[in-house]
Each structure stands twice: as C-alpha cells, then as structure tokens.
Amino acid sequence: MGIADWPRSERPRERLLKHGATALSDAELLAVLLGSGTRGKDAVALGRELLQAGGNLSALLSAAEPPRLRGLGQAKHARLAAGFELARRALGEELDRGAPLRDPVDSAAYLKARLRDLPHEVFACLYLDNRHRVLGFEELFRGTIDGASVHPREVVRACMRHNAAAVIFAHNHPSGVAEPSAADRTITLQLREALQMIDVRVLDHLVVGSGLPVSMAARGLI
C-alpha cells in the first residue's frame, strides 16, 4: 500500500502542511523530498533505508552525495542532492552573516559538512577579521597532511590575501578517526610560528572524522 492509500492525517506531506516540518520524523522529511517511493516500498520506507545506509542523519547530510540505493532513480537522487546541498549552504550562511565566532562549536558544524566523508584529506582554512567574523573559507591543500604537503609560506600568503587577523584550520581524516596525529600537531605549531610573524592568530585546528570534530585548542595542543 502506497502513501496515497494512507489516511490523509497520516501522510507526511499533509502532516507537514498542517503541523509544520518539526512534527515529522527524519524519514518522513526525506519522504517529502523524495516525492514518492519505489516498487514495493513507500517513500517513508525509502527514507528509513537512506538513513540506515548513511548511518545517521548527520552523516547522510554531510556525505558528498546521497547513497545509491536500488530503485532510487536519477530524479529522486537529484532532489536529495539539491536538498542536502541547500542544508550545507545554510550552515555556511550562518558563518557569513557577520556574527563573531565565540567557540569551536560555532564553526565545527560547517567545517564538518564541508570536509567529512571526502575520499582524500583536505586541509582548509577559515579566515577571520579582528572581531572573529568570517572573511572566507578556502581549501588549501589535498593529500596526506604532513610537513611535506602543507606549506607555511603558502598559508602566510593566503592570510595576507584575505587580510585575515585570525584563522581556524581544519582537515579531515578519511578513516573516520578524528584523533590528531603527531604530524597534525607538528604542522599546527609550524603554522602558528609562521603566522606570528605577520600578527595572525591561530585560534584552532579542527580534525574532522565520523563523529564530532576534535578541537586541538580544546585539547591544549595550540
């Protein structure tokens, strides 16, 4: 039995229109995005399958693209990809509205959405003014994050180009383990020393994995 055969009071779209989006479960919200189910599976069941394939909602939204499930055609895949990208851009807008960043939590969600689940390591930087408002975001290096691949000279140039007064570094661990490595700690100290020469403060270095990003500043490593 498809959703069209359900009582109107139980259909996700009708419930959303009557009670608001907050009244719906994650699977029901995904069902509204999908529009319909597949053969032998209604949209809510397909939404549950998506959540199971992604691991959880956070992982699903931060993935590079929605899981490729049997029966999930190009149109449904495109709707999901568009919805997920809008969610990521909304996180970015929160940082672009001019409110100062006050602690690692303010930037962690955005950086997690940008970097988590990438198949390769990416070293990125949030550039901030002297009131810790975001000036920009940039991916600076790709590959293994160590002293050979992250070049302090290029980071200094990028900070000067953005006229930054402070920065927050971030990089991902494709393994999913967000524990800072010895190489992470070494390059962070090297970058802090290089940026001190141009009066740019390193506020944090976030390591993004499968769970919550790890703040090196909170660990006392900066």
PDB file of N, CA, C and O in Angstrom, residues 153-194:
ATOM      1  N   ARG A 153      54.573  28.813   3.949  1.00  0.00           N
ATOM      2  CA  ARG A 153      54.706  30.010   3.109  1.00  0.00           C
ATOM      3  C   ARG A 153      53.405  30.290   2.357  1.00  0.00           C
ATOM      4  O   ARG A 153      52.979  31.449   2.249  1.00  0.00           O
ATOM      5  N   GLU A 154      52.756  29.223   1.834  1.00  0.00           N
ATOM      6  CA  GLU A 154      51.503  29.404   1.097  1.00  0.00           C
ATOM      7  C   GLU A 154      50.371  29.824   2.025  1.00  0.00           C
ATOM      8  O   GLU A 154      49.493  30.605   1.643  1.00  0.00           O
ATOM      9  N   VAL A 155      50.388  29.330   3.253  1.00  0.00           N
ATOM     10  CA  VAL A 155      49.362  29.718   4.228  1.00  0.00           C
ATOM     11  C   VAL A 155      49.523  31.194   4.584  1.00  0.00           C
ATOM     12  O   VAL A 155      48.532  31.932   4.685  1.00  0.00           O
ATOM     13  N   VAL A 156      50.752  31.630   4.756  1.00  0.00           N
ATOM     14  CA  VAL A 156      51.012  33.040   5.047  1.00  0.00           C
ATOM     15  C   VAL A 156      50.499  33.915   3.907  1.00  0.00           C
ATOM     16  O   VAL A 156      49.832  34.938   4.133  1.00  0.00           O
ATOM     17  N   ARG A 157      50.787  33.525   2.682  1.00  0.00           N
ATOM     18  CA  ARG A 157      50.319  34.295   1.529  1.00  0.00           C
ATOM     19  C   ARG A 157      48.792  34.361   1.482  1.00  0.00           C
ATOM     20  O   ARG A 157      48.214  35.412   1.188  1.00  0.00           O
ATOM     21  N   ALA A 158      48.146  33.234   1.762  1.00  0.00           N
ATOM     22  CA  ALA A 158      46.683  33.203   1.735  1.00  0.00           C
ATOM     23  C   ALA A 158      46.096  34.124   2.804  1.00  0.00           C
ATOM     24  O   ALA A 158      45.115  34.836   2.556  1.00  0.00           O
ATOM     25  N   CYS A 159      46.677  34.137   3.986  1.00  0.00           N
ATOM     26  CA  CYS A 159      46.191  35.008   5.061  1.00  0.00           C
ATOM     27  C   CYS A 159      46.348  36.483   4.693  1.00  0.00           C
ATOM     28  O   CYS A 159      45.463  37.300   4.969  1.00  0.00           O
ATOM     29  N   MET A 160      47.455  36.808   4.068  1.00  0.00           N
ATOM     30  CA  MET A 160      47.664  38.191   3.648  1.00  0.00           C
ATOM     31  C   MET A 160      46.693  38.575   2.535  1.00  0.00           C
ATOM     32  O   MET A 160      46.199  39.702   2.491  1.00  0.00           O
ATOM     33  N   ARG A 161      46.405  37.629   1.654  1.00  0.00           N
ATOM     34  CA  ARG A 161      45.467  37.898   0.557  1.00  0.00           C
ATOM     35  C   ARG A 161      44.072  38.196   1.088  1.00  0.00           C
ATOM     36  O   ARG A 161      43.346  39.025   0.557  1.00  0.00           O
ATOM     37  N   HIS A 162      43.683  37.508   2.155  1.00  0.00           N
ATOM     38  CA  HIS A 162      42.359  37.718   2.760  1.00  0.00           C
ATOM     39  C   HIS A 162      42.369  38.819   3.815  1.00  0.00           C
ATOM     40  O   HIS A 162      41.321  39.139   4.371  1.00  0.00           O
ATOM     41  N   ASN A 163      43.556  39.359   4.095  1.00  0.00           N
ATOM     42  CA  ASN A 163      43.695  40.374   5.148  1.00  0.00           C
ATOM     43  C   ASN A 163      43.152  39.854   6.475  1.00  0.00           C
ATOM     44  O   ASN A 163      42.448  40.548   7.209  1.00  0.00           O
ATOM     45  N   ALA A 164      43.494  38.609   6.788  1.00  0.00           N
ATOM     46  CA  ALA A 164      42.977  37.956   7.985  1.00  0.00           C
ATOM     47  C   ALA A 164      43.736  38.400   9.229  1.00  0.00           C
ATOM     48  O   ALA A 164      44.943  38.646   9.188  1.00  0.00           O
ATOM     49  N   ALA A 165      43.013  38.483  10.347  1.00  0.00           N
ATOM     50  CA  ALA A 165      43.630  38.758  11.644  1.00  0.00           C
ATOM     51  C   ALA A 165      43.747  37.483  12.468  1.00  0.00           C
ATOM     52  O   ALA A 165      44.532  37.415  13.415  1.00  0.00           O
ATOM     53  N   ALA A 166      42.950  36.474  12.105  1.00  0.00           N
ATOM     54  CA  ALA A 166      42.967  35.188  12.814  1.00  0.00           C
ATOM     55  C   ALA A 166      42.496  34.104  11.858  1.00  0.00           C
ATOM     56  O   ALA A 166      41.865  34.391  10.832  1.00  0.00           O
ATOM     57  N   VAL A 167      42.798  32.868  12.191  1.00  0.00           N
ATOM     58  CA  VAL A 167      42.398  31.750  11.338  1.00  0.00           C
ATOM     59  C   VAL A 167      41.964  30.561  12.188  1.00  0.00           C
ATOM     60  O   VAL A 167      42.355  30.428  13.350  1.00  0.00           O
ATOM     61  N   ILE A 168      41.141  29.720  11.591  1.00  0.00           N
ATOM     62  CA  ILE A 168      40.823  28.400  12.135  1.00  0.00           C
ATOM     63  C   ILE A 168      41.146  27.392  11.044  1.00  0.00           C
ATOM     64  O   ILE A 168      40.584  27.455   9.948  1.00  0.00           O
ATOM     65  N   PHE A 169      42.071  26.495  11.327  1.00  0.00           N
ATOM     66  CA  PHE A 169      42.416  25.451  10.379  1.00  0.00           C
ATOM     67  C   PHE A 169      41.497  24.252  10.587  1.00  0.00           C
ATOM     68  O   PHE A 169      40.953  24.035  11.678  1.00  0.00           O
ATOM     69  N   ALA A 170      41.354  23.449   9.544  1.00  0.00           N
ATOM     70  CA  ALA A 170      40.589  22.205   9.655  1.00  0.00           C
ATOM     71  C   ALA A 170      41.083  21.239   8.593  1.00  0.00           C
ATOM     72  O   ALA A 170      41.481  21.651   7.508  1.00  0.00           O
ATOM     73  N   HIS A 171      41.086  19.978   8.943  1.00  0.00           N
ATOM     74  CA  HIS A 171      41.329  18.953   7.926  1.00  0.00           C
ATOM     75  C   HIS A 171      40.589  17.687   8.331  1.00  0.00           C
ATOM     76  O   HIS A 171      40.211  17.521   9.483  1.00  0.00           O
ATOM     77  N   ASN A 172      40.353  16.838   7.369  1.00  0.00           N
ATOM     78  CA  ASN A 172      39.588  15.624   7.604  1.00  0.00           C
ATOM     79  C   ASN A 172      40.486  14.398   7.637  1.00  0.00           C
ATOM     80  O   ASN A 172      41.567  14.383   7.044  1.00  0.00           O
ATOM     81  N   HIS A 173      40.025  13.380   8.334  1.00  0.00           N
ATOM     82  CA  HIS A 173      40.653  12.065   8.321  1.00  0.00           C
ATOM     83  C   HIS A 173      39.675  11.112   7.630  1.00  0.00           C
ATOM     84  O   HIS A 173      38.654  10.744   8.220  1.00  0.00           O
ATOM     85  N   PRO A 174      39.944  10.705   6.380  1.00  0.00           N
ATOM     86  CA  PRO A 174      39.026   9.803   5.679  1.00  0.00           C
ATOM     87  C   PRO A 174      38.767   8.494   6.417  1.00  0.00           C
ATOM     88  O   PRO A 174      37.741   7.854   6.198  1.00  0.00           O
ATOM     89  N   SER A 175      39.669   8.102   7.298  1.00  0.00           N
ATOM     90  CA  SER A 175      39.467   6.880   8.083  1.00  0.00           C
ATOM     91  C   SER A 175      38.289   7.006   9.035  1.00  0.00           C
ATOM     92  O   SER A 175      37.754   6.011   9.524  1.00  0.00           O
ATOM     93  N   GLY A 176      37.869   8.251   9.316  1.00  0.00           N
ATOM     94  CA  GLY A 176      36.778   8.485  10.255  1.00  0.00           C
ATOM     95  C   GLY A 176      37.243   8.741  11.676  1.00  0.00           C
ATOM     96  O   GLY A 176      36.480   9.213  12.502  1.00  0.00           O
ATOM     97  N   VAL A 177      38.510   8.448  11.962  1.00  0.00           N
ATOM     98  CA  VAL A 177      39.070   8.656  13.301  1.00  0.00           C
ATOM     99  C   VAL A 177      39.602  10.080  13.397  1.00  0.00           C
ATOM    100  O   VAL A 177      40.544  10.445  12.689  1.00  0.00           O
ATOM    101  N   ALA A 178      39.009  10.884  14.262  1.00  0.00           N
ATOM    102  CA  ALA A 178      39.345  12.305  14.320  1.00  0.00           C
ATOM    103  C   ALA A 178      40.470  12.627  15.296  1.00  0.00           C
ATOM    104  O   ALA A 178      40.721  13.787  15.590  1.00  0.00           O
ATOM    105  N   GLU A 179      41.152  11.637  15.800  1.00  0.00           N
ATOM    106  CA  GLU A 179      42.233  11.882  16.763  1.00  0.00           C
ATOM    107  C   GLU A 179      43.405  12.577  16.077  1.00  0.00           C
ATOM    108  O   GLU A 179      43.907  12.105  15.062  1.00  0.00           O
ATOM    109  N   PRO A 180      43.865  13.738  16.598  1.00  0.00           N
ATOM    110  CA  PRO A 180      45.007  14.426  15.989  1.00  0.00           C
ATOM    111  C   PRO A 180      46.260  13.561  16.033  1.00  0.00           C
ATOM    112  O   PRO A 180      46.571  12.944  17.050  1.00  0.00           O
ATOM    113  N   SER A 181      46.972  13.525  14.922  1.00  0.00           N
ATOM    114  CA  SER A 181      48.204  12.748  14.843  1.00  0.00           C
ATOM    115  C   SER A 181      49.396  13.606  15.252  1.00  0.00           C
ATOM    116  O   SER A 181      49.274  14.829  15.427  1.00  0.00           O
ATOM    117  N   ALA A 182      50.554  12.977  15.387  1.00  0.00           N
ATOM    118  CA  ALA A 182      51.775  13.724  15.689  1.00  0.00           C
ATOM    119  C   ALA A 182      52.068  14.719  14.568  1.00  0.00           C
ATOM    120  O   ALA A 182      52.509  15.849  14.819  1.00  0.00           O
ATOM    121  N   ALA A 183      51.818  14.307  13.305  1.00  0.00           N
ATOM    122  CA  ALA A 183      52.038  15.215  12.173  1.00  0.00           C
ATOM    123  C   ALA A 183      51.095  16.407  12.240  1.00  0.00           C
ATOM    124  O   ALA A 183      51.484  17.537  11.920  1.00  0.00           O
ATOM    125  N   ASP A 184      49.838  16.176  12.661  1.00  0.00           N
ATOM    126  CA  ASP A 184      48.884  17.280  12.812  1.00  0.00           C
ATOM    127  C   ASP A 184      49.385  18.295  13.822  1.00  0.00           C
ATOM    128  O   ASP A 184      49.303  19.515  13.600  1.00  0.00           O
ATOM    129  N   ARG A 185      49.896  17.800  14.934  1.00  0.00           N
ATOM    130  CA  ARG A 185      50.380  18.709  15.974  1.00  0.00           C
ATOM    131  C   ARG A 185      51.610  19.472  15.502  1.00  0.00           C
ATOM    132  O   ARG A 185      51.743  20.683  15.744  1.00  0.00           O
ATOM    133  N   THR A 186      52.498  18.794  14.790  1.00  0.00           N
ATOM    134  CA  THR A 186      53.731  19.438  14.322  1.00  0.00           C
ATOM    135  C   THR A 186      53.437  20.548  13.331  1.00  0.00           C
ATOM    136  O   THR A 186      53.955  21.669  13.457  1.00  0.00           O
ATOM    137  N   ILE A 187      52.602  20.255  12.327  1.00  0.00           N
ATOM    138  CA  ILE A 187      52.338  21.277  11.312  1.00  0.00           C
ATOM    139  C   ILE A 187      51.552  22.447  11.905  1.00  0.00           C
ATOM    140  O   ILE A 187      51.737  23.597  11.499  1.00  0.00           O
ATOM    141  N   THR A 188      50.695  22.178  12.888  1.00  0.00           N
ATOM    142  CA  THR A 188      49.953  23.267  13.521  1.00  0.00           C
ATOM    143  C   THR A 188      50.896  24.229  14.238  1.00  0.00           C
ATOM    144  O   THR A 188      50.752  25.459  14.135  1.00  0.00           O
ATOM    145  N   LEU A 189      51.870  23.712  14.944  1.00  0.00           N
ATOM    146  CA  LEU A 189      52.842  24.561  15.632  1.00  0.00           C
ATOM    147  C   LEU A 189      53.698  25.327  14.628  1.00  0.00           C
ATOM    148  O   LEU A 189      54.018  26.505  14.841  1.00  0.00           O
ATOM    149  N   GLN A 190      54.064  24.679  13.522  1.00  0.00           N
ATOM    150  CA  GLN A 190      54.843  25.364  12.491  1.00  0.00           C
ATOM    151  C   GLN A 190      54.057  26.516  11.869  1.00  0.00           C
ATOM    152  O   GLN A 190      54.596  27.610  11.654  1.00  0.00           O
ATOM    153  N   LEU A 191      52.775  26.282  11.623  1.00  0.00           N
ATOM    154  CA  LEU A 191      51.937  27.334  11.046  1.00  0.00           C
ATOM    155  C   LEU A 191      51.725  28.471  12.037  1.00  0.00           C
ATOM    156  O   LEU A 191      51.738  29.645  11.661  1.00  0.00           O
ATOM    157  N   ARG A 192      51.546  28.125  13.309  1.00  0.00           N
ATOM    158  CA  ARG A 192      51.361  29.178  14.317  1.00  0.00           C
ATOM    159  C   ARG A 192      52.589  30.075  14.391  1.00  0.00           C
ATOM    160  O   ARG A 192      52.473  31.312  14.438  1.00  0.00           O
ATOM    161  N   GLU A 193      53.779  29.473  14.367  1.00  0.00           N
ATOM    162  CA  GLU A 193      55.011  30.257  14.419  1.00  0.00           C
ATOM    163  C   GLU A 193      55.162  31.132  13.183  1.00  0.00           C
ATOM    164  O   GLU A 193      55.572  32.303  13.274  1.00  0.00           O
ATOM    165  N   ALA A 194      54.830  30.592  12.002  1.00  0.00           N
ATOM    166  CA  ALA A 194      54.948  31.373  10.770  1.00  0.00           C
ATOM    167  C   ALA A 194      53.975  32.540  10.759  1.00  0.00           C
ATOM    168  O   ALA A 194      54.329  33.660  10.353  1.00  0.00           O
TER     169      ALA A 194
END
